[in-house]
GROMACS .gro file of C-alpha atoms in nm:
model
  274
    1UNK     CA    1   1.686  -2.066  -1.114
    2UNK     CA    2   1.550  -2.028  -0.760
    3UNK     CA    3   1.592  -1.649  -0.772
    4UNK     CA    4   1.398  -1.633  -1.097
    5UNK     CA    5   1.113  -1.840  -0.951
    6UNK     CA    6   1.115  -1.640  -0.628
    7UNK     CA    7   1.123  -1.303  -0.806
    8UNK     CA    8   0.826  -1.079  -0.744
    9UNK     CA    9   0.760  -1.062  -1.119
   10UNK     CA   10   0.660  -1.430  -1.094
   11UNK     CA   11   0.530  -1.451  -0.735
   12UNK     CA   12   0.277  -1.167  -0.728
   13UNK     CA   13   0.104  -1.219  -1.065
   14UNK     CA   14   0.112  -1.594  -0.999
   15UNK     CA   15  -0.060  -1.555  -0.663
   16UNK     CA   16  -0.313  -1.313  -0.812
   17UNK     CA   17  -0.420  -1.551  -1.088
   18UNK     CA   18  -0.418  -1.846  -0.846
   19UNK     CA   19  -0.658  -1.662  -0.615
   20UNK     CA   20  -0.875  -1.575  -0.915
   21UNK     CA   21  -0.905  -1.946  -0.989
   22UNK     CA   22  -0.962  -2.065  -0.632
   23UNK     CA   23  -1.199  -1.800  -0.491
   24UNK     CA   24  -1.488  -1.863  -0.738
   25UNK     CA   25  -1.482  -2.230  -0.634
   26UNK     CA   26  -1.527  -2.132  -0.268
   27UNK     CA   27  -1.759  -1.832  -0.309
   28UNK     CA   28  -1.975  -1.934  -0.603
   29UNK     CA   29  -2.207  -1.633  -0.573
   30UNK     CA   30  -1.925  -1.379  -0.614
   31UNK     CA   31  -1.903  -1.175  -0.932
   32UNK     CA   32  -1.581  -1.123  -1.130
   33UNK     CA   33  -1.546  -0.784  -0.959
   34UNK     CA   34  -1.566  -0.945  -0.615
   35UNK     CA   35  -1.307  -1.209  -0.703
   36UNK     CA   36  -1.063  -0.961  -0.853
   37UNK     CA   37  -1.098  -0.721  -0.559
   38UNK     CA   38  -1.032  -0.987  -0.295
   39UNK     CA   39  -0.750  -1.143  -0.500
   40UNK     CA   40  -0.582  -0.804  -0.528
   41UNK     CA   41  -0.620  -0.744  -0.154
   42UNK     CA   42  -0.482  -1.084  -0.059
   43UNK     CA   43  -0.171  -1.037  -0.275
   44UNK     CA   44  -0.131  -0.685  -0.139
   45UNK     CA   45  -0.135  -0.823   0.216
   46UNK     CA   46   0.126  -1.086   0.131
   47UNK     CA   47   0.357  -0.824  -0.017
   48UNK     CA   48   0.299  -0.598   0.284
   49UNK     CA   49   0.391  -0.879   0.524
   50UNK     CA   50   0.711  -0.943   0.327
   51UNK     CA   51   0.803  -0.573   0.313
   52UNK     CA   52   0.732  -0.519   0.683
   53UNK     CA   53   0.941  -0.822   0.778
   54UNK     CA   54   1.229  -0.703   0.557
   55UNK     CA   55   1.199  -0.353   0.706
   56UNK     CA   56   1.205  -0.480   1.063
   57UNK     CA   57   1.517  -0.688   0.989
   58UNK     CA   58   1.697  -0.395   0.824
   59UNK     CA   59   1.605  -0.144   1.095
   60UNK     CA   60   1.711  -0.374   1.379
   61UNK     CA   61   2.038  -0.460   1.203
   62UNK     CA   62   2.130  -0.098   1.127
   63UNK     CA   63   2.015   0.059   1.455
   64UNK     CA   64   2.369   0.118   1.584
   65UNK     CA   65   2.475   0.342   1.295
   66UNK     CA   66   2.180   0.463   1.090
   67UNK     CA   67   2.401   0.615   0.821
   68UNK     CA   68   2.676   0.363   0.753
   69UNK     CA   69   2.542   0.025   0.867
   70UNK     CA   70   2.437  -0.194   0.574
   71UNK     CA   71   2.204  -0.486   0.513
   72UNK     CA   72   2.178  -0.676   0.186
   73UNK     CA   73   1.796  -0.678   0.199
   74UNK     CA   74   1.778  -0.300   0.142
   75UNK     CA   75   1.874  -0.328  -0.226
   76UNK     CA   76   1.768  -0.688  -0.281
   77UNK     CA   77   1.406  -0.642  -0.177
   78UNK     CA   78   1.359  -0.325  -0.383
   79UNK     CA   79   1.495  -0.488  -0.699
   80UNK     CA   80   1.342  -0.834  -0.671
   81UNK     CA   81   1.013  -0.758  -0.497
   82UNK     CA   82   0.942  -0.385  -0.456
   83UNK     CA   83   0.962  -0.284  -0.822
   84UNK     CA   84   0.785  -0.596  -0.957
   85UNK     CA   85   0.506  -0.554  -0.702
   86UNK     CA   86   0.443  -0.186  -0.779
   87UNK     CA   87   0.433  -0.266  -1.151
   88UNK     CA   88   0.197  -0.561  -1.098
   89UNK     CA   89  -0.026  -0.365  -0.857
   90UNK     CA   90  -0.100  -0.095  -1.115
   91UNK     CA   91  -0.227  -0.372  -1.345
   92UNK     CA   92  -0.425  -0.539  -1.063
   93UNK     CA   93  -0.585  -0.209  -0.961
   94UNK     CA   94  -0.687  -0.150  -1.322
   95UNK     CA   95  -0.849  -0.494  -1.340
   96UNK     CA   96  -1.037  -0.427  -1.017
   97UNK     CA   97  -1.157  -0.093  -1.154
   98UNK     CA   98  -1.256  -0.248  -1.488
   99UNK     CA   99  -1.458  -0.538  -1.346
  100UNK     CA  100  -1.630  -0.315  -1.090
  101UNK     CA  101  -1.795  -0.124  -1.376
  102UNK     CA  102  -1.812  -0.418  -1.616
  103UNK     CA  103  -2.044  -0.621  -1.390
  104UNK     CA  104  -2.271  -0.316  -1.356
  105UNK     CA  105  -2.324  -0.315  -1.732
  106UNK     CA  106  -2.158   0.017  -1.814
  107UNK     CA  107  -2.147   0.067  -2.190
  108UNK     CA  108  -1.780   0.172  -2.196
  109UNK     CA  109  -1.673  -0.136  -2.001
  110UNK     CA  110  -1.783  -0.413  -2.234
  111UNK     CA  111  -1.417  -0.468  -2.321
  112UNK     CA  112  -1.076  -0.324  -2.239
  113UNK     CA  113  -0.990  -0.007  -2.426
  114UNK     CA  114  -0.795   0.316  -2.400
  115UNK     CA  115  -1.113   0.472  -2.265
  116UNK     CA  116  -1.129   0.230  -1.970
  117UNK     CA  117  -0.759   0.286  -1.899
  118UNK     CA  118  -0.804   0.663  -1.912
  119UNK     CA  119  -1.104   0.638  -1.680
  120UNK     CA  120  -0.901   0.428  -1.435
  121UNK     CA  121  -0.613   0.677  -1.432
  122UNK     CA  122  -0.850   0.970  -1.371
  123UNK     CA  123  -1.042   0.796  -1.092
  124UNK     CA  124  -0.734   0.655  -0.918
  125UNK     CA  125  -0.492   0.932  -1.012
  126UNK     CA  126  -0.333   0.971  -0.668
  127UNK     CA  127  -0.274   0.599  -0.625
  128UNK     CA  128  -0.132   0.562  -0.976
  129UNK     CA  129   0.091   0.866  -0.921
  130UNK     CA  130   0.204   0.719  -0.587
  131UNK     CA  131   0.304   0.391  -0.754
  132UNK     CA  132   0.482   0.561  -1.045
  133UNK     CA  133   0.667   0.795  -0.807
  134UNK     CA  134   0.794   0.498  -0.607
  135UNK     CA  135   0.910   0.330  -0.927
  136UNK     CA  136   1.082   0.636  -1.066
  137UNK     CA  137   1.213   0.792  -0.743
  138UNK     CA  138   1.264   0.524  -0.478
  139UNK     CA  139   1.439   0.279  -0.711
  140UNK     CA  140   1.703   0.524  -0.844
  141UNK     CA  141   1.764   0.667  -0.496
  142UNK     CA  142   1.799   0.319  -0.346
  143UNK     CA  143   2.038   0.194  -0.612
  144UNK     CA  144   2.238   0.492  -0.735
  145UNK     CA  145   2.213   0.816  -0.536
  146UNK     CA  146   2.259   0.731  -0.169
  147UNK     CA  147   2.623   0.616  -0.194
  148UNK     CA  148   2.557   0.289  -0.006
  149UNK     CA  149   2.440   0.484   0.299
  150UNK     CA  150   2.113   0.495   0.487
  151UNK     CA  151   1.996   0.132   0.472
  152UNK     CA  152   1.824   0.205   0.805
  153UNK     CA  153   1.596   0.461   0.640
  154UNK     CA  154   1.517   0.229   0.348
  155UNK     CA  155   1.408  -0.024   0.609
  156UNK     CA  156   1.189   0.240   0.773
  157UNK     CA  157   1.017   0.304   0.440
  158UNK     CA  158   0.945  -0.068   0.411
  159UNK     CA  159   0.767  -0.048   0.748
  160UNK     CA  160   0.506   0.184   0.597
  161UNK     CA  161   0.342  -0.130   0.458
  162UNK     CA  162   0.241  -0.248   0.807
  163UNK     CA  163  -0.103  -0.089   0.776
  164UNK     CA  164  -0.181  -0.252   0.439
  165UNK     CA  165  -0.302  -0.593   0.568
  166UNK     CA  166  -0.548  -0.420   0.802
  167UNK     CA  167  -0.680  -0.199   0.520
  168UNK     CA  168  -0.719  -0.507   0.301
  169UNK     CA  169  -0.886  -0.707   0.578
  170UNK     CA  170  -1.144  -0.432   0.622
  171UNK     CA  171  -1.240  -0.449   0.255
  172UNK     CA  172  -1.254  -0.829   0.262
  173UNK     CA  173  -1.478  -0.827   0.571
  174UNK     CA  174  -1.716  -0.589   0.395
  175UNK     CA  175  -1.712  -0.820   0.094
  176UNK     CA  176  -1.813  -1.106   0.326
  177UNK     CA  177  -2.095  -0.894   0.475
  178UNK     CA  178  -1.919  -0.889   0.813
  179UNK     CA  179  -1.897  -0.511   0.843
  180UNK     CA  180  -2.107  -0.515   1.162
  181UNK     CA  181  -1.901  -0.772   1.352
  182UNK     CA  182  -1.658  -0.685   1.630
  183UNK     CA  183  -1.362  -0.792   1.414
  184UNK     CA  184  -1.436  -0.521   1.159
  185UNK     CA  185  -1.455  -0.256   1.432
  186UNK     CA  186  -1.132  -0.375   1.596
  187UNK     CA  187  -0.964  -0.389   1.256
  188UNK     CA  188  -1.074  -0.030   1.190
  189UNK     CA  189  -0.894   0.079   1.505
  190UNK     CA  190  -0.581  -0.106   1.394
  191UNK     CA  191  -0.600   0.059   1.052
  192UNK     CA  192  -0.597   0.407   1.206
  193UNK     CA  193  -0.325   0.319   1.459
  194UNK     CA  194  -0.085   0.146   1.218
  195UNK     CA  195  -0.144   0.399   0.941
  196UNK     CA  196  -0.067   0.692   1.170
  197UNK     CA  197   0.236   0.530   1.335
  198UNK     CA  198   0.398   0.378   1.025
  199UNK     CA  199   0.302   0.627   0.754
  200UNK     CA  200   0.295   0.962   0.935
  201UNK     CA  201   0.476   0.949   1.271
  202UNK     CA  202   0.750   0.743   1.104
  203UNK     CA  203   0.887   1.052   0.925
  204UNK     CA  204   0.954   1.262   1.238
  205UNK     CA  205   1.106   0.946   1.387
  206UNK     CA  206   1.348   0.912   1.095
  207UNK     CA  207   1.444   1.279   1.130
  208UNK     CA  208   1.497   1.227   1.502
  209UNK     CA  209   1.720   0.923   1.440
  210UNK     CA  210   1.922   1.121   1.187
  211UNK     CA  211   1.962   1.404   1.439
  212UNK     CA  212   2.063   1.162   1.712
  213UNK     CA  213   2.337   1.022   1.488
  214UNK     CA  214   2.487   1.366   1.423
  215UNK     CA  215   2.408   1.509   1.766
  216UNK     CA  216   2.171   1.780   1.645
  217UNK     CA  217   1.818   1.862   1.772
  218UNK     CA  218   1.514   1.750   1.576
  219UNK     CA  219   1.416   2.100   1.465
  220UNK     CA  220   1.759   2.150   1.304
  221UNK     CA  221   1.755   1.829   1.100
  222UNK     CA  222   1.565   1.969   0.796
  223UNK     CA  223   1.831   2.243   0.764
  224UNK     CA  224   2.105   1.980   0.784
  225UNK     CA  225   1.962   1.779   0.494
  226UNK     CA  226   1.971   1.863   0.121
  227UNK     CA  227   1.653   2.039   0.001
  228UNK     CA  228   1.588   1.749  -0.237
  229UNK     CA  229   1.567   1.510   0.061
  230UNK     CA  230   1.314   1.727   0.242
  231UNK     CA  231   1.115   1.770  -0.079
  232UNK     CA  232   1.113   1.394  -0.142
  233UNK     CA  233   0.997   1.319   0.211
  234UNK     CA  234   0.725   1.584   0.183
  235UNK     CA  235   0.602   1.433  -0.144
  236UNK     CA  236   0.578   1.090   0.020
  237UNK     CA  237   0.421   1.223   0.340
  238UNK     CA  238   0.158   1.450   0.182
  239UNK     CA  239  -0.061   1.175   0.029
  240UNK     CA  240  -0.030   0.972   0.349
  241UNK     CA  241  -0.179   1.261   0.549
  242UNK     CA  242  -0.455   1.297   0.290
  243UNK     CA  243  -0.540   0.925   0.304
  244UNK     CA  244  -0.529   0.929   0.685
  245UNK     CA  245  -0.785   1.210   0.690
  246UNK     CA  246  -1.006   1.005   0.456
  247UNK     CA  247  -0.970   0.703   0.686
  248UNK     CA  248  -1.068   0.912   0.988
  249UNK     CA  249  -1.375   1.040   0.804
  250UNK     CA  250  -1.470   0.688   0.703
  251UNK     CA  251  -1.421   0.568   1.062
  252UNK     CA  252  -1.647   0.848   1.186
  253UNK     CA  253  -1.916   0.756   0.931
  254UNK     CA  254  -1.901   0.392   1.039
  255UNK     CA  255  -1.928   0.499   1.402
  256UNK     CA  256  -2.238   0.707   1.322
  257UNK     CA  257  -2.384   0.417   1.126
  258UNK     CA  258  -2.331   0.180   1.418
  259UNK     CA  259  -2.510   0.421   1.652
  260UNK     CA  260  -2.805   0.467   1.415
  261UNK     CA  261  -3.104   0.227   1.415
  262UNK     CA  262  -3.044  -0.070   1.186
  263UNK     CA  263  -3.262  -0.103   0.881
  264UNK     CA  264  -3.145  -0.316   0.590
  265UNK     CA  265  -2.858  -0.561   0.641
  266UNK     CA  266  -2.755  -0.557   0.277
  267UNK     CA  267  -2.420  -0.400   0.187
  268UNK     CA  268  -2.444  -0.120  -0.065
  269UNK     CA  269  -2.200  -0.065  -0.349
  270UNK     CA  270  -2.099   0.262  -0.185
  271UNK     CA  271  -1.993   0.077   0.130
  272UNK     CA  272  -1.786  -0.166  -0.074
  273UNK     CA  273  -1.621   0.118  -0.262
  274UNK     CA  274  -1.516   0.302   0.057
   0.00000   0.00000   0.00000
């Protein structure tokens, strides 16, 4: 009974709808789009904290033998929390997309329809593809194709979520009109640092750890691995590099904005959509 209640299929949607009930009572001037956006970000941060904690535990436990050491969290977290969260998050992202245009009075967004779903998939194609790829690739690999080896590397993949709370905090601060405060600037630095370390530099680190285990240099590791492994890692890494470039561009724009003379303090929709 406890496992059912603790399962991500209950926890994440439950938290999302709880935040949707509580936030309008605290921020009475927020629109439905504001409430849904912040609710989605809060749940995303909670999941990220759970995944990062699980990853740190797995990595530290399997450090001695990165191939054969095992930890029960590697499979358990993917089944009970990873898959339910990715499924829920696609739905939450769609709701955020829908209400963002609904409150603006767009004709196609008066109610949910196949047209609004199609528009969401086209606008957020890379994110949707990322979620579906994790559901259809990470789950089978974790459960069936790695022969109970490599829990260390599954833990490393969990650590990629470390940057998510900082990304979410940045959006929430903008929602609260605090984009000019020192906390938003410091958080922006943390976003870039954690994203680079845990979503880009993490992959060469995993290759280096694999090479250290077998006593081979880093440059030889890709030739020691099956082509499917290198292809899978490249498919995961490529969108991370793309998003990191976007984050750097956004950080540069914010830096230019902070150096420019201030005019209107109001936050534009474009700033909130960044």
